[in-house]
């Protein structure tokens, strides 16, 4: 009885636990209809309690594993071989972060840093899976990414794709998993920082006017009807969905315009920074402002096994500028309260500097930043120990982070979706909402 779109069918009502309760209730004199009515009322009461705080998410992913010591969690009192060569700077809330982020230090009242993220996957692929799905990797099942789940639960808004990737789908774990392919991310296909940037397939081909486009669309629909009647393959249905959404974009000037950075004035472009970080973050702001529900963007390569000081100094300034301006801009536009900004990476880096003046993979403890969308700004949640080796207090798992994100979006994280073979699978299994970071 579990289905994909009904809050009553999450884990409690008609799921496995619901039928176990029905069996137990028989001995108490309750009929199955009585039990189901009571259970439904309880389920709806709980579901109604989860009100969306965030309308959209901007997920900024830093691939490779950004070092917590050279960013959100410096260790100024540890020995040099642990703390590294970079220093610290005081934030506008009195906390301390690495001096690689001076502009973000002035925005600390707008964000929360979780310094106690932890999991057990030291390989890039497995760590990335954790941080895009909230699940440990499994050989038996492909789990859907955050964007795919949000797209599945809410669908498009204002004719914009619900889930957009800048500039491309960042990895194999940012896909739809066991959900239909139609919930996949819409990829820009090019970097918005490029001078000749243009979103792939968003404009009519040369020589095709509006009337010719309509005729082509009608012909394609007739052909597609035959394909659909002959097969129920997921990729056929997904392709139809992609075409329909592309038509919506082509037919909606306001939606198309959201992808056009030239609509921003030079002052704003310069403020964000005319580089990859700045252009991608500005594009993300435009897209959530126009109606996209979850935008994932990537920036940089943070797998710094050697010369980490040089690597951080090379990549962090553009990130520091772009993210600090994004927070300011969202706030100035009245969008920060309804937009959750999440900055994550697949893991952190080793406590001790290695022989190549870098740091290696370290999943035992690392940091994540959250802002807006119901997050209490100006705080630190959890702590690592004196050398950033492991959590010292309040450890947070990927499942906890995912559950909190979904909670802010108004999605019940343990609702069951249908996987292949009619298997009910919870959106997140075992995660807890991190209550004290909520505003």
XYZ file of C-alpha atoms in Angstrom:
439
model
C 0.000 0.000 0.000
C 3.012 2.314 0.115
C 3.024 4.905 -2.647
C 5.187 7.788 -3.730
C 2.990 10.837 -3.357
C 0.871 10.465 -0.215
C 2.042 11.556 3.250
C -0.308 9.018 4.820
C 1.768 6.195 3.359
C 5.049 7.079 5.029
C 6.489 4.480 7.340
C 3.737 4.481 9.955
C 0.297 4.046 8.371
C 0.278 1.276 5.762
C 3.977 0.446 6.004
C 5.555 -2.500 7.761
C 5.250 -0.982 11.221
C 1.600 -0.100 10.578
C 0.627 -3.700 9.899
C 2.561 -4.924 12.929
C 0.557 -2.474 15.023
C -2.665 -3.691 13.404
C -1.901 -7.224 14.499
C -1.197 -6.122 18.046
C -4.342 -4.004 18.198
C -6.558 -6.980 17.390
C -5.963 -8.279 20.901
C -7.164 -4.971 22.340
C -10.568 -5.166 20.646
C -9.853 -2.533 17.974
C -11.044 -3.341 14.465
C -8.716 -2.666 11.551
C -10.871 0.258 10.283
C -10.827 1.804 13.785
C -7.075 1.433 14.000
C -6.494 2.874 10.551
C -8.706 5.879 11.262
C -6.862 6.640 14.497
C -3.512 6.055 12.865
C -4.427 8.275 9.919
C -5.406 11.111 12.261
C -2.113 10.797 14.129
C -0.143 10.664 10.889
C -1.849 13.725 9.455
C -1.342 15.645 12.686
C 2.378 14.882 12.568
C 2.599 15.646 8.857
C 0.809 18.951 9.228
C 3.239 19.941 11.961
C 6.145 19.868 9.519
C 5.815 23.238 7.869
C 8.315 24.200 5.196
C 10.724 26.866 6.365
C 12.707 26.851 3.124
C 11.277 27.141 -0.373
C 14.576 26.400 -2.104
C 18.054 24.997 -1.489
C 21.402 26.082 -2.907
C 23.798 23.195 -2.358
C 27.398 24.318 -2.873
C 29.547 21.231 -3.157
C 33.341 21.403 -2.864
C 34.627 18.194 -4.492
C 37.750 16.476 -3.229
C 37.359 17.001 0.504
C 37.961 20.516 1.840
C 40.214 20.653 4.887
C 38.361 21.687 8.017
C 41.583 23.112 9.503
C 42.106 25.533 6.600
C 38.477 26.663 6.582
C 35.776 26.413 9.254
C 37.644 24.695 12.093
C 41.214 25.955 12.573
C 43.316 24.668 15.452
C 45.492 27.620 16.455
C 46.718 26.034 19.711
C 47.772 22.678 18.279
C 51.369 21.987 17.161
C 52.417 23.412 13.784
C 52.324 20.027 12.059
C 48.614 19.844 12.964
C 47.421 23.437 12.650
C 49.204 24.148 9.344
C 50.683 27.404 8.113
C 47.530 29.497 7.864
C 46.307 31.619 10.731
C 42.899 32.600 12.063
C 40.522 35.530 11.924
C 37.781 36.526 14.334
C 34.238 36.585 12.988
C 31.599 39.225 13.639
C 30.143 36.899 16.267
C 33.420 36.492 18.153
C 34.174 32.970 16.877
C 37.340 32.069 14.988
C 37.671 30.665 11.460
C 40.676 30.342 9.160
C 42.098 33.585 7.820
C 41.597 32.187 4.320
C 37.982 33.456 4.581
C 38.111 37.100 5.748
C 34.921 38.138 3.934
C 32.918 35.211 5.310
C 34.164 36.119 8.782
C 32.110 39.313 8.452
C 28.970 37.314 7.593
C 29.105 34.773 10.431
C 25.899 36.079 11.972
C 24.091 34.686 8.918
C 25.341 31.085 9.067
C 25.871 28.060 11.263
C 28.941 25.842 11.086
C 28.675 22.171 11.998
C 32.150 21.153 13.155
C 31.268 17.573 14.040
C 30.222 15.983 10.730
C 31.390 12.373 10.645
C 31.129 9.168 8.641
C 33.349 6.181 7.883
C 33.997 6.443 4.138
C 37.512 7.537 3.179
C 37.125 6.942 -0.587
C 35.940 9.880 -2.689
C 33.109 7.989 -4.374
C 31.684 6.522 -1.175
C 32.003 9.765 0.747
C 30.307 11.642 -2.087
C 27.448 9.130 -2.049
C 26.922 9.809 1.666
C 26.816 13.554 1.202
C 24.440 13.550 -1.791
C 21.935 10.966 -0.540
C 22.185 10.705 3.255
C 22.788 6.966 2.840
C 25.806 4.714 3.054
C 26.568 3.151 -0.354
C 24.860 -0.187 -1.002
C 25.595 -2.758 -3.720
C 21.912 -3.672 -3.746
C 20.306 -0.283 -4.424
C 21.047 3.103 -5.972
C 19.670 5.858 -3.738
C 18.287 9.127 -5.131
C 20.104 12.395 -4.575
C 18.662 15.292 -2.613
C 17.712 17.067 -5.833
C 15.883 14.053 -7.241
C 13.884 13.599 -4.028
C 12.917 17.274 -3.914
C 11.933 17.133 -7.587
C 9.857 14.018 -6.903
C 8.105 15.508 -3.882
C 7.399 18.990 -5.235
C 7.867 19.114 -9.003
C 8.566 22.207 -11.115
C 7.626 25.740 -10.114
C 7.131 28.687 -12.481
C 8.029 26.371 -15.399
C 11.608 26.053 -14.132
C 13.108 22.614 -13.528
C 12.849 21.688 -9.860
C 16.441 20.403 -9.765
C 19.218 22.246 -11.623
C 22.959 21.491 -11.728
C 25.647 24.129 -12.354
C 27.440 23.613 -14.656
C 26.785 19.850 -15.035
C 25.496 16.940 -12.973
C 28.495 16.793 -10.620
C 28.817 13.043 -10.084
C 27.030 9.724 -10.478
C 25.438 10.065 -7.040
C 23.686 13.326 -7.922
C 21.206 11.363 -10.039
C 17.807 9.782 -9.483
C 18.835 6.402 -8.047
C 15.777 4.140 -7.861
C 13.402 7.001 -8.752
C 12.325 7.481 -12.374
C 14.839 9.285 -14.579
C 12.407 12.139 -15.129
C 13.384 13.532 -11.716
C 16.990 14.046 -12.786
C 18.808 17.357 -12.682
C 18.697 19.863 -15.530
C 22.337 20.618 -16.367
C 23.401 23.959 -17.816
C 26.003 22.198 -19.932
C 28.470 25.080 -19.784
C 30.159 27.240 -17.181
C 28.350 30.559 -16.625
C 31.748 32.192 -16.042
C 32.558 31.829 -19.753
C 32.190 34.906 -21.911
C 30.246 32.926 -24.535
C 28.061 31.166 -21.971
C 24.768 29.818 -23.255
C 22.573 27.162 -21.700
C 22.581 24.051 -23.824
C 19.425 23.459 -25.897
C 17.584 26.456 -24.453
C 17.239 28.359 -27.709
C 15.552 27.482 -30.975
C 17.872 26.279 -33.712
C 18.773 28.668 -36.491
C 16.017 29.027 -39.074
C 13.314 27.663 -36.736
C 10.624 30.238 -35.985
C 7.761 29.849 -33.509
C 5.325 28.327 -36.029
C 7.855 25.809 -37.263
C 8.671 24.912 -33.661
C 4.978 24.223 -32.944
C 4.713 21.965 -36.004
C 7.811 20.015 -34.924
C 6.446 19.683 -31.424
C 3.135 18.267 -32.679
C 4.919 15.777 -34.960
C 7.172 14.651 -32.135
C 4.193 14.118 -29.831
C 2.588 11.790 -32.379
C 5.779 9.765 -32.703
C 6.200 9.611 -28.947
C 2.663 8.293 -28.482
C 3.582 5.220 -30.528
C 6.751 4.636 -28.501
C 4.869 4.973 -25.221
C 2.194 2.537 -26.387
C 4.859 -0.051 -27.243
C 6.992 0.109 -24.093
C 6.864 1.178 -20.474
C 10.629 1.727 -20.272
C 11.643 4.398 -17.797
C 13.935 6.168 -20.264
C 11.059 6.678 -22.734
C 8.859 8.268 -20.093
C 11.779 10.328 -18.822
C 12.562 11.599 -22.305
C 8.947 12.695 -22.750
C 9.125 14.529 -19.435
C 12.377 16.237 -20.440
C 10.838 17.361 -23.729
C 7.776 18.752 -21.976
C 9.906 20.697 -19.528
C 12.075 21.990 -22.351
C 8.920 23.185 -24.139
C 7.818 24.935 -20.963
C 11.158 26.746 -20.790
C 11.113 27.704 -24.451
C 7.533 28.956 -24.140
C 8.136 30.949 -20.941
C 10.347 34.038 -21.400
C 10.627 34.649 -17.642
C 11.914 31.119 -17.059
C 14.438 31.393 -19.895
C 15.573 34.760 -18.608
C 16.564 33.233 -15.254
C 19.514 31.592 -17.016
C 20.732 34.860 -18.573
C 23.488 36.439 -16.489
C 23.647 39.372 -18.891
C 20.476 40.629 -17.193
C 22.611 41.419 -14.133
C 24.341 44.793 -14.076
C 28.125 45.062 -14.139
C 28.246 46.137 -10.506
C 26.554 42.907 -9.376
C 28.732 40.753 -11.647
C 31.852 42.411 -10.236
C 30.560 42.113 -6.684
C 30.199 38.328 -6.962
C 33.442 38.029 -8.915
C 33.925 37.340 -12.611
C 35.209 33.838 -12.011
C 33.793 30.336 -11.627
C 32.767 30.696 -7.997
C 31.150 34.099 -8.428
C 29.329 33.333 -11.680
C 28.003 29.985 -10.439
C 26.724 31.450 -7.180
C 25.097 34.378 -8.959
C 23.432 31.947 -11.352
C 22.182 29.904 -8.390
C 20.644 33.020 -6.836
C 18.876 33.864 -10.099
C 17.498 30.341 -10.411
C 16.063 30.040 -6.893
C 14.687 33.564 -7.155
C 12.887 32.516 -10.341
C 11.472 29.338 -8.784
C 13.886 26.408 -8.931
C 13.638 24.286 -5.799
C 17.154 22.847 -5.483
C 20.273 24.076 -7.258
C 23.515 22.137 -6.909
C 26.741 23.830 -7.905
C 30.339 22.717 -7.632
C 33.466 24.781 -7.290
C 37.160 23.965 -7.201
C 39.156 20.826 -6.471
C 39.964 20.368 -2.795
C 41.850 17.056 -2.850
C 45.053 18.677 -1.594
C 47.465 15.870 -0.777
C 50.410 18.238 -1.388
C 51.115 21.953 -0.870
C 47.816 22.609 0.856
C 48.680 26.202 1.785
C 49.286 27.099 -1.849
C 46.152 25.212 -2.914
C 43.902 26.948 -0.404
C 45.378 30.357 -1.198
C 44.713 29.715 -4.871
C 41.078 28.607 -4.627
C 39.673 30.113 -1.460
C 39.609 33.855 -2.326
C 37.025 33.446 -5.104
C 34.938 31.127 -2.910
C 35.161 33.530 0.042
C 34.030 36.456 -2.090
C 31.274 34.628 -3.963
C 29.699 32.972 -0.923
C 29.850 36.070 1.265
C 28.164 38.129 -1.460
C 25.573 35.386 -2.056
C 24.560 35.540 1.618
C 24.425 39.346 1.515
C 22.490 39.394 -1.736
C 19.916 36.831 -0.615
C 19.456 38.770 2.616
C 19.066 42.123 0.837
C 16.437 40.636 -1.485
C 14.475 39.068 1.367
C 15.293 35.590 0.073
C 17.648 34.265 2.738
C 14.873 33.317 5.164
C 13.322 31.068 2.520
C 16.519 29.779 0.865
C 18.661 27.166 2.588
C 22.331 27.487 1.613
C 24.400 24.374 2.319
C 28.159 24.087 1.785
C 29.535 20.566 1.989
C 32.320 18.256 0.858
C 32.698 14.474 0.881
C 35.005 14.449 3.932
C 37.759 16.428 5.623
C 41.532 16.097 5.712
C 43.952 14.364 8.047
C 44.821 16.034 11.353
C 48.538 16.016 10.623
C 50.293 17.579 7.646
C 51.973 14.877 5.530
C 55.485 14.786 4.062
C 54.274 16.604 0.942
C 52.953 19.567 2.939
C 49.379 18.417 2.296
C 46.633 16.507 4.041
C 45.074 13.170 3.120
C 41.479 11.870 3.287
C 39.773 11.991 6.686
C 36.060 11.191 7.152
C 36.086 10.939 10.954
C 35.407 14.642 11.430
C 34.855 17.595 9.092
C 32.717 20.704 8.723
C 29.561 21.799 6.900
C 28.079 25.291 6.698
C 24.336 26.048 6.650
C 22.574 29.404 6.281
C 19.060 30.749 5.798
C 15.900 28.725 5.329
C 15.189 28.230 9.028
C 18.800 27.931 10.241
C 19.881 29.900 13.292
C 22.787 32.083 12.239
C 25.838 33.031 14.262
C 26.425 29.686 15.908
C 28.724 26.666 15.947
C 27.204 23.208 16.374
C 29.366 20.432 17.752
C 33.129 20.422 18.060
C 36.118 18.428 16.976
C 38.877 17.586 19.405
C 42.063 19.628 19.815
C 43.681 18.280 16.629
C 40.531 17.855 14.451
C 40.885 14.081 14.686
C 37.360 13.116 15.730
C 34.178 14.697 17.111
C 34.483 15.943 20.659
C 30.766 16.678 21.033
C 27.451 16.357 19.190
C 28.481 14.200 16.202
C 26.354 14.668 13.080
C 25.913 11.971 10.437
C 25.026 12.459 6.756
C 21.592 11.027 7.601
C 21.136 13.717 10.289
C 22.151 16.457 7.850
C 19.792 15.131 5.159
C 16.911 14.754 7.611
C 17.381 18.336 8.781
C 17.459 19.651 5.211
C 14.275 17.774 4.294
C 12.597 18.920 7.516
C 13.261 22.553 6.596
C 11.734 21.900 3.172
C 8.640 20.352 4.749
C 9.459 16.831 3.583
C 8.988 13.945 6.013
C 12.390 12.248 5.886
C 11.171 8.792 6.870
C 8.364 8.781 4.339
C 8.627 5.660 2.199
C 9.117 5.831 -1.557
C 8.761 2.886 -3.890
C 11.965 1.255 -5.126
C 12.149 -1.432 -7.844
C 10.421 -4.656 -6.876
C 7.745 -2.759 -4.935
C 10.138 -2.233 -2.043
C 9.254 0.651 0.288
C 12.409 2.632 1.113
C 12.549 5.577 3.500
C 13.850 8.844 2.050
C 16.358 8.840 4.918
C 16.869 5.935 7.294
C 17.599 6.776 10.912
C 18.481 10.455 10.659
C 17.555 12.998 13.344
C 16.672 16.657 12.950
C 19.444 18.801 14.456
C 17.019 20.801 16.543
C 19.303 23.337 18.167
C 20.491 24.823 14.848
C 16.940 25.741 13.828
C 15.756 29.311 14.280
